[in-house]
Short mmCIF file of C-alpha atoms in Angstrom, two decimals:
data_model
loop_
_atom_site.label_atom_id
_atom_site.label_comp_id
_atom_site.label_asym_id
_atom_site.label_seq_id
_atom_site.Cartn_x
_atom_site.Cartn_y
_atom_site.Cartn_z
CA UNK A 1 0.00 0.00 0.00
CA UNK A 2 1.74 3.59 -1.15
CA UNK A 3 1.64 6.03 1.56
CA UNK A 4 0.79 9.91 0.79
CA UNK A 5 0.59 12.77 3.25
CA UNK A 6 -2.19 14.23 1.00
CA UNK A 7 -4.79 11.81 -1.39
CA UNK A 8 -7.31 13.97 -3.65
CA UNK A 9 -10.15 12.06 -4.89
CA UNK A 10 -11.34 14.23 -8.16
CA UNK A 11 -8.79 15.84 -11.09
CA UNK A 12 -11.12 18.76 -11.63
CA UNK A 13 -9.99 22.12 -11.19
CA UNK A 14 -10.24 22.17 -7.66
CA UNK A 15 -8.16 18.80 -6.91
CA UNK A 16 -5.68 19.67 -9.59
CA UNK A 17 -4.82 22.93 -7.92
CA UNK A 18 -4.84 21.49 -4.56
CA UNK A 19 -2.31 19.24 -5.94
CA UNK A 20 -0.10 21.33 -7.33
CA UNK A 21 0.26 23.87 -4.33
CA UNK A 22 0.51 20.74 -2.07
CA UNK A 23 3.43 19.31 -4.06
CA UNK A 24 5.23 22.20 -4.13
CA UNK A 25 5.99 22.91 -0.01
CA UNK A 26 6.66 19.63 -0.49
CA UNK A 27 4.43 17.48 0.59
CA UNK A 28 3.91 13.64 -1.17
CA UNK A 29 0.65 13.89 -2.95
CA UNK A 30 -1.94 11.32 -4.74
CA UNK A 31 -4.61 12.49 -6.97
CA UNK A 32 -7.50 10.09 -7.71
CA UNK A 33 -9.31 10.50 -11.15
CA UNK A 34 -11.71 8.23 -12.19
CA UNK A 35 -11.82 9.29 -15.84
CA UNK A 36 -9.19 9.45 -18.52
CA UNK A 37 -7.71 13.04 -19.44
CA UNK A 38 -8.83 15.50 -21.28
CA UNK A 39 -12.32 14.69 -21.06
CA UNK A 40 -15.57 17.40 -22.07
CA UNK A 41 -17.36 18.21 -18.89
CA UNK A 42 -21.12 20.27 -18.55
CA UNK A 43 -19.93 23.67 -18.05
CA UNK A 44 -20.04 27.64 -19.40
CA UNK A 45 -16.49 27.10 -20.12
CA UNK A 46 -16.11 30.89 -19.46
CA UNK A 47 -13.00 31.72 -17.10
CA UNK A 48 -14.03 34.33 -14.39
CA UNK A 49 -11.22 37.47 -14.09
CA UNK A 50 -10.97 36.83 -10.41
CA UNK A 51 -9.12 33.23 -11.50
CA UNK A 52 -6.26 35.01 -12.53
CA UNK A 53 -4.35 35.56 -9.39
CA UNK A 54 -4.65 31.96 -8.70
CA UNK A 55 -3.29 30.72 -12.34
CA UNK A 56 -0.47 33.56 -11.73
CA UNK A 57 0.54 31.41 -8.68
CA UNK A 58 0.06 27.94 -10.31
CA UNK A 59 2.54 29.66 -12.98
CA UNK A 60 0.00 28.69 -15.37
CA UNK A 61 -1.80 32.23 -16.86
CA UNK A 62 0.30 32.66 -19.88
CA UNK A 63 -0.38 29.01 -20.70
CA UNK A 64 -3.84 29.27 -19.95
CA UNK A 65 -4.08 32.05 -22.63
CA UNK A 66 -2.03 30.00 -25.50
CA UNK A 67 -5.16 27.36 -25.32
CA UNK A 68 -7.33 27.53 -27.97
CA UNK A 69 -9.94 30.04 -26.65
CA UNK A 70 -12.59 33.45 -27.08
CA UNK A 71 -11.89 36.87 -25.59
CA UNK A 72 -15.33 37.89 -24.67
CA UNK A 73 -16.33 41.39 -24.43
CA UNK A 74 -19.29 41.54 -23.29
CA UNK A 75 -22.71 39.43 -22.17
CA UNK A 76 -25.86 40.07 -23.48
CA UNK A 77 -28.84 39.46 -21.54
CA UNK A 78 -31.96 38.81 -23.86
CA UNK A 79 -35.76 38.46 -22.08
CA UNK A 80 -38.42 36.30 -23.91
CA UNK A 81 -39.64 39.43 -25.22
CA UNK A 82 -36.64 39.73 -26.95
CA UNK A 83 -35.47 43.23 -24.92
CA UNK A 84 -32.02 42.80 -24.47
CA UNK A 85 -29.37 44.67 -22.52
CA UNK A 86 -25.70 44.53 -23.40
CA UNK A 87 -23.31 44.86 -20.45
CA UNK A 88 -19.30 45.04 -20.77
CA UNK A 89 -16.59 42.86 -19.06
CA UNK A 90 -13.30 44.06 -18.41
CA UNK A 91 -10.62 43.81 -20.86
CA UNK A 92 -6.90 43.36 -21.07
CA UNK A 93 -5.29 41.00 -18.88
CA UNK A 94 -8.07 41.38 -16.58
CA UNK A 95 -10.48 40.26 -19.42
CA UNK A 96 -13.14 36.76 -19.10
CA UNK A 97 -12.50 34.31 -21.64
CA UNK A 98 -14.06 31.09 -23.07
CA UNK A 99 -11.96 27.81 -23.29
CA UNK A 100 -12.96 23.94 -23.26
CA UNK A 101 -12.72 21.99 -19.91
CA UNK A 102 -10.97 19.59 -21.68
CA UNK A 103 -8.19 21.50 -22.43
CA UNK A 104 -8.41 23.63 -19.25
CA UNK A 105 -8.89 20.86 -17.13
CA UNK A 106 -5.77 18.77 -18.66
CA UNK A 107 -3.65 21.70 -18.10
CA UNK A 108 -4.38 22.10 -14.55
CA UNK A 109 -3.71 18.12 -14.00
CA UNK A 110 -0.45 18.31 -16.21
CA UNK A 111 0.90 20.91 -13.97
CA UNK A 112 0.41 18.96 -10.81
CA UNK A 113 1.90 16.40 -12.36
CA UNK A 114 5.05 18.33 -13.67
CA UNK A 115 5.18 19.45 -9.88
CA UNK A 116 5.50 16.47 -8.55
CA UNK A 117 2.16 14.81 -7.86
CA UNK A 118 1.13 11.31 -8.69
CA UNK A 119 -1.94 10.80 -10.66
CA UNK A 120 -4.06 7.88 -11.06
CA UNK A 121 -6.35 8.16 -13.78
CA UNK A 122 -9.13 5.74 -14.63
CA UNK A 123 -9.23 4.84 -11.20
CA UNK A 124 -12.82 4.76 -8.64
CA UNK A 125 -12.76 4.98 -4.82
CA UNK A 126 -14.61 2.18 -3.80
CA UNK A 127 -14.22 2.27 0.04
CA UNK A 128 -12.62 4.46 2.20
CA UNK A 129 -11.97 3.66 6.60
CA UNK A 130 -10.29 6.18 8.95
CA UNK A 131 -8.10 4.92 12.02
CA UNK A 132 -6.37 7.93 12.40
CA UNK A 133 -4.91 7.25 8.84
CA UNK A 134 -6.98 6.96 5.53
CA UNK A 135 -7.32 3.70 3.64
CA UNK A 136 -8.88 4.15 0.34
CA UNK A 137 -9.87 1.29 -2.39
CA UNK A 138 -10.25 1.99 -5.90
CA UNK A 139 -12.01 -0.59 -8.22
CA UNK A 140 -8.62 -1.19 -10.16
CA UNK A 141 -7.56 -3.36 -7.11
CA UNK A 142 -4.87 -0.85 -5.97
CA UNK A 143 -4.85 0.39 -2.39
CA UNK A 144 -3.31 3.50 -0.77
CA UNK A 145 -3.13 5.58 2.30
CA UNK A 146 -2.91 9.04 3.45
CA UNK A 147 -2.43 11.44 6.41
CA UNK A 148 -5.30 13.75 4.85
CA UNK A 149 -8.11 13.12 2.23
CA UNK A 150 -9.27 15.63 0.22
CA UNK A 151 -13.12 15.08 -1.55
CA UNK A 152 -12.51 17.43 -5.19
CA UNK A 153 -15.06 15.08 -6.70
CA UNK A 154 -17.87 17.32 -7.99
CA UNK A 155 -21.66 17.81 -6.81
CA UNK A 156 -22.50 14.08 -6.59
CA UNK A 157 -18.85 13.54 -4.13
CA UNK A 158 -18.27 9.89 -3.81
CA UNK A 159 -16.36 10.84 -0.92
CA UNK A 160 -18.47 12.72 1.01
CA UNK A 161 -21.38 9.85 -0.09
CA UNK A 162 -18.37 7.08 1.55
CA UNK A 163 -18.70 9.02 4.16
CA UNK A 164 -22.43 9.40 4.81
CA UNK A 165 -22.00 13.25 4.43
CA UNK A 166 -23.84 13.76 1.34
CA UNK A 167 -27.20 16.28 1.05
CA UNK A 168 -29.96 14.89 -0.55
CA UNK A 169 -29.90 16.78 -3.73
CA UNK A 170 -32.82 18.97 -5.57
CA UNK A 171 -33.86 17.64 -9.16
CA UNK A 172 -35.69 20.57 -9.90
CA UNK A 173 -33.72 21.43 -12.85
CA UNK A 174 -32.25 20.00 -15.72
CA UNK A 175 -28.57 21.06 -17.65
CA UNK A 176 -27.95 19.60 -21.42
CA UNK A 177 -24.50 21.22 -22.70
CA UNK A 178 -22.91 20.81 -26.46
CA UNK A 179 -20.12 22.01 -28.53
CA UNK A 180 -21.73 23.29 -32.31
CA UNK A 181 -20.49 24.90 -34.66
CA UNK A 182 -20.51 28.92 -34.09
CA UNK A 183 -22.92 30.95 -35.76
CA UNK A 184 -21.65 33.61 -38.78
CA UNK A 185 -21.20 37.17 -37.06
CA UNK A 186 -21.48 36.12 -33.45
CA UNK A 187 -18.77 38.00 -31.90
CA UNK A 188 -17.20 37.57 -29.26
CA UNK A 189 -20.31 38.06 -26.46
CA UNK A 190 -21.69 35.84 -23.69
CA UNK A 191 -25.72 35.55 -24.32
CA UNK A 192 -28.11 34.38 -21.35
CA UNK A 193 -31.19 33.86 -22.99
CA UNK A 194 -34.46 33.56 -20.88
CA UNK A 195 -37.06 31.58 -22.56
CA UNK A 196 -40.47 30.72 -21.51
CA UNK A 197 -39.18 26.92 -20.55
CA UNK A 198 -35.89 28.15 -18.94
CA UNK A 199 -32.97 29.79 -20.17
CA UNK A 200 -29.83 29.47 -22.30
CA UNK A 201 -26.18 30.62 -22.25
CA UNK A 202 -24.11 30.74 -25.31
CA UNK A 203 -20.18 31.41 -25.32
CA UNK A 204 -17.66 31.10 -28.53
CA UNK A 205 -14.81 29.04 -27.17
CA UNK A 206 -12.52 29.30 -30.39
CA UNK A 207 -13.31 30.59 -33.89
CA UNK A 208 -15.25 27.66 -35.06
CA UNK A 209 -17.39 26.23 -32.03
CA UNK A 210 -19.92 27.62 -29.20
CA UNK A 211 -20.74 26.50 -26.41
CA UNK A 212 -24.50 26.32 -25.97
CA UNK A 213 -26.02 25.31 -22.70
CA UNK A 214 -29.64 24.68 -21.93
CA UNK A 215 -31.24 24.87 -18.62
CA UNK A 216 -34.97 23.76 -17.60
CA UNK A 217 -36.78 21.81 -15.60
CA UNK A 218 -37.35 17.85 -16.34
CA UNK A 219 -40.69 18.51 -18.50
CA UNK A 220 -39.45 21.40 -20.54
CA UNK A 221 -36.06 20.63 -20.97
CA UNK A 222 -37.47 18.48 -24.02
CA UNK A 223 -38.78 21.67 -25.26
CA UNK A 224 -35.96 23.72 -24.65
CA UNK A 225 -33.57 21.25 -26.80
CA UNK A 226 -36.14 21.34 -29.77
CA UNK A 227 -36.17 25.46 -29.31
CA UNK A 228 -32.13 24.95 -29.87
CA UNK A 229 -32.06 22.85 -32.72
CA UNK A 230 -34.49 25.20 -35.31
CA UNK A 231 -32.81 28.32 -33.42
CA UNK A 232 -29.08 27.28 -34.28
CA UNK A 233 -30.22 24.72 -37.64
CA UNK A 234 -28.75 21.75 -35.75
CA UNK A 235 -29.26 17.95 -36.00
CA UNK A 236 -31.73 16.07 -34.18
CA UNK A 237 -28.90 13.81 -33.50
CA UNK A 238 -26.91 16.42 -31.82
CA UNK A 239 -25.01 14.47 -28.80
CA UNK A 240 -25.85 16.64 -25.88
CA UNK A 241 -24.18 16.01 -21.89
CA UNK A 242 -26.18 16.37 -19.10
CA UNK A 243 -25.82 16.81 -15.24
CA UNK A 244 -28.07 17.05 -12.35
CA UNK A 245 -28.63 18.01 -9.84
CA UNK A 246 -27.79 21.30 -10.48
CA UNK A 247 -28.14 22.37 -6.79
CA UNK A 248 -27.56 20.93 -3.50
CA UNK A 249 -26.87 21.47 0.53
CA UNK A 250 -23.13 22.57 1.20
CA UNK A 251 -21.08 20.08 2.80
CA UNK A 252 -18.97 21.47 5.53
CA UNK A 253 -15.57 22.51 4.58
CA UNK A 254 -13.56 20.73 6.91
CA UNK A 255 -13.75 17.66 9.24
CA UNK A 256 -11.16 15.24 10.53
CA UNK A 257 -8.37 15.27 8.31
CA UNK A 258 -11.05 15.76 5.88
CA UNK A 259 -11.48 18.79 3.60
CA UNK A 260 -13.67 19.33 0.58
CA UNK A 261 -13.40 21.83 -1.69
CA UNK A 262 -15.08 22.63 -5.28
CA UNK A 263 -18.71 21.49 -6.31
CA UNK A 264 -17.82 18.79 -3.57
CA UNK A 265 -18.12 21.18 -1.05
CA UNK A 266 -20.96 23.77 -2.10
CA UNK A 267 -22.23 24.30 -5.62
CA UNK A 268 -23.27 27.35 -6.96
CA UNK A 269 -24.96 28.96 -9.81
CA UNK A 270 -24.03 27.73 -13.27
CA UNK A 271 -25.60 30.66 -14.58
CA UNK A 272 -23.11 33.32 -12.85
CA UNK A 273 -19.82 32.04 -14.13
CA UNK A 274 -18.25 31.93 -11.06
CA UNK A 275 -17.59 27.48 -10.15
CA UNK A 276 -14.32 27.46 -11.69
CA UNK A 277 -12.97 30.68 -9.41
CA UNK A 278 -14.41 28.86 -6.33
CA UNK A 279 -12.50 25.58 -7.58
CA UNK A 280 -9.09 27.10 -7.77
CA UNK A 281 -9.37 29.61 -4.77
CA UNK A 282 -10.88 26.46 -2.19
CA UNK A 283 -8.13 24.18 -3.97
CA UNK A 284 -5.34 26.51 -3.14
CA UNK A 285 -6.87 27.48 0.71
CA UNK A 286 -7.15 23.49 1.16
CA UNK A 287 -3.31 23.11 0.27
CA UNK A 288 -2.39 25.92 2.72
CA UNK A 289 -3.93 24.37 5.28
CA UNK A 290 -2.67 20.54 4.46
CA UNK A 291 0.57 21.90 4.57
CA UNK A 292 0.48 23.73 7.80
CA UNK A 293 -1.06 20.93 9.69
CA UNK A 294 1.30 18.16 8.33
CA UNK A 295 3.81 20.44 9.53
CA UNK A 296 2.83 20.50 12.89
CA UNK A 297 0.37 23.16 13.30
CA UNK A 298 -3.11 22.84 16.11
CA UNK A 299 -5.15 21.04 13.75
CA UNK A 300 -8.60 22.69 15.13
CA UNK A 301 -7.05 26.02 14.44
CA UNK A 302 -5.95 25.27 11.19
CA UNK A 303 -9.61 23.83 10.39
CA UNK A 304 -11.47 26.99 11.63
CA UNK A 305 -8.86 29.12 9.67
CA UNK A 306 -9.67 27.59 6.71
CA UNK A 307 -13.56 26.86 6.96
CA UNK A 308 -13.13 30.27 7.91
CA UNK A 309 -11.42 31.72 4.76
CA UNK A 310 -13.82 29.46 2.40
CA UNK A 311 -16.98 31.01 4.09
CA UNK A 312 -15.15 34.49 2.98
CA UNK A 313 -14.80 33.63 -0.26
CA UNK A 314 -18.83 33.44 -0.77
CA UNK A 315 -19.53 36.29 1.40
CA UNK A 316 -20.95 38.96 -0.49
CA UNK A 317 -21.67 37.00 -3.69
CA UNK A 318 -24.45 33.99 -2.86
CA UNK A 319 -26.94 36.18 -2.61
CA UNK A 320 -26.26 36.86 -6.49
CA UNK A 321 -26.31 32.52 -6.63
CA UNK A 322 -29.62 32.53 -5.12
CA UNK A 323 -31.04 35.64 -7.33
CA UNK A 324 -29.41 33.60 -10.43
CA UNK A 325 -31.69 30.72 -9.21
CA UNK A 326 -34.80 32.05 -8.67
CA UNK A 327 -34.59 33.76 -12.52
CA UNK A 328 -33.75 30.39 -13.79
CA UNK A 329 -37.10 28.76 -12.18
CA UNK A 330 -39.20 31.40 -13.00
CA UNK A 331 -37.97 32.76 -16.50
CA UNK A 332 -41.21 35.41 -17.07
CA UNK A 333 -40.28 36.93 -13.69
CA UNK A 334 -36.64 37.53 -14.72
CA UNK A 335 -37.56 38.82 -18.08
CA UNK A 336 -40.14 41.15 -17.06
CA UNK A 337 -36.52 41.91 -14.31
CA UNK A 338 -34.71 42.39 -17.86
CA UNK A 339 -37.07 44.32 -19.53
CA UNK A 340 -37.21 47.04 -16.51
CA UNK A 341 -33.24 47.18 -16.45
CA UNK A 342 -33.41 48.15 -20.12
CA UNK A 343 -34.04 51.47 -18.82
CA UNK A 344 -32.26 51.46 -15.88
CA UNK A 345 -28.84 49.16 -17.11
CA UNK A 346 -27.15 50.24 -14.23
CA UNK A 347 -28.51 47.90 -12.52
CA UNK A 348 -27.71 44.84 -14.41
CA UNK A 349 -24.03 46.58 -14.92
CA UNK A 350 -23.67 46.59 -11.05
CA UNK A 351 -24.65 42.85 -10.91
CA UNK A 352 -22.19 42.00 -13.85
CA UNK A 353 -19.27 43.70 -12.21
CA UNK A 354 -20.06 42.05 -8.63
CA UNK A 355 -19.16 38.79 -10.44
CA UNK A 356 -16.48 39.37 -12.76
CA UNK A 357 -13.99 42.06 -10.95
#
């Protein structure tokens, strides 16, 4: 059985950056991935600005920016009526862009690799017992254990569902997510699009595909997907991916020598932008505090310091999560929202720059 200070179950965002600042103080470091790099995953695929401090420290910004990707310079929000308002997002190196997970995602697990962490891909937690020490299965038959377990495994955590910590989730909504090819003259523009079933976000993500994402509840989202293909001209055969649930209780940051961080911890809005920012920021807090306490630092304090710093991370912005929610399940509310900004924009330019600077 290999022995690791630090095992991360989940090679997402927020386990791949908990990797990489864990292996570099040093520390021996196992990440657990159950599917085989790169991979697509249900997502915007925009990049918030406020990531950008956080790939600056994983050394990883410039290469973030030679991926194939969109500069986008501005989202448009569009009411069933069809009143829209057009809001801008910041530019220069403080700009939002659009990028597949797969090749975002494979970065981020490269460069925890090229630090110094081992990664298992292809490989399930099965079981998982705590005497002090972790002991984790994995369906390949391979065993290992670790000082400190980190659950980076998304929404539906198999670690925090090992560990009976799970919330039951709410399947009031529905998300179906596709890569097609990009409409003639659609600039370079992020378009939330309330319709009378739900909404949809649209994002170029190079110069020849968009990423269109549909969001409903389970009976319209049949509706919604038939609205897409005569409103982009797309195949009925269109593969889509799906996820659910798209919401669900927060699991408590920390426990004994047991952290989550990512959707594993607390998921938020899909429709603000804003998951992969809370990925990297909770992955790098988790490694700050693995480090300290393998190093000999009061555990408890070390916990409340960092349950601590993840509740600041969402203060001041959930209640936007929550407002983003209750325009998603009822669509003629937020348009009739939308049309009343479109003489007041302010408004909707105030909400825009809460999330994106």
């Amino acid at each position: 059985m290999e022995c690791f200070d630090v095992a991360i179950v989940g090679g997402g965002p927020a386990g791949s950056t908990c990797a990489a600042f864990c292996t570099r103080v040093g520390l021996r470091t196992l990440v657990l991935e159950r599917e085989n790099f790169p991979r697509e995953k249900v997502c915007g695929d925009c990049l918030n600005p406020s990531c950008w401090p956080v790939l600056e420290r994983l050394g990883l910004a410039y290469r973030v920016r030679d991926l194939s990707h969109s500069n986008l310079d501005s989202v448009q929000f569009i009411a069933i009526c069809g009143r829209n308002v057009i809001v801008d997002l910041p530019s220069g190196n403080d700009s939002e862009l659009s990028v597949k997970r797969s090749l975002f995602d494979d970065l981020l697990l490269k460069r925890a690799r090229e630090l110094g962490a081992h990664v298992r891909e292809e490989t399930t937690v099965t079981a998982l017992a705590h005497d002090g020490t972790w002991k984790i299965e994995t369906a390949v038959g391979k065993n290992f254990s670790a000082r400190i377990l980190v659950g980076a495994d998304g929404r539906n955590s198999t670690v925090a569902r090992l560990c009976n910590l799970l919330p039951r989730p709410a399947r009031e909504r529905v998300a179906l997510q596709a890569h097609i090819p990009l409409p003639e003259n659609f600039g370079r523009r992020v378009v939330l699009q309330f319709l009378p079933e739900g909404y949809s976000g649209q994002a170029p993500v190079n110069e020849t595909e968009l990423n269109l994402c549909l969001v409903g509840t389970p009976p319209t989202i049949s509706r919604l997907r038939r609205w897409a293909e005569g409103h982009f001209e797309i195949s009925t055969e269109q593969p889509w991916r799906t996820i659910t649930p798209l919401t669900r209780s927060p699991v408590p940051f920390a426990h004994e020598n047991l952290l989550f961080i990512g959707d594993a911890a607390r998921v938020v809005e899909p429709f603000t932008g804003e998951g992969i920012y809370y990925a990297l920021r909770s992955g790098e807090l988790a490694a700050s505090a693995i480090a300290k306490i393998v190093h000999g630092n009061d555990r408890q304090s070390v916990l409340r310091e960092f349950s601590r710093a993840c509740a600041e991370m969402y203060r001041g912005r959930l209640w936007i999560n929550r407002l983003a929610r209750a325009a998603v399940l009822r669509p003629h509310v937020a348009s009739l929202f939308l049309c009343a900004t479109h003489f007041h924009p302010a408004i909707l330019r105030s909400l825009t720059n809460k999330i994106t600077r």
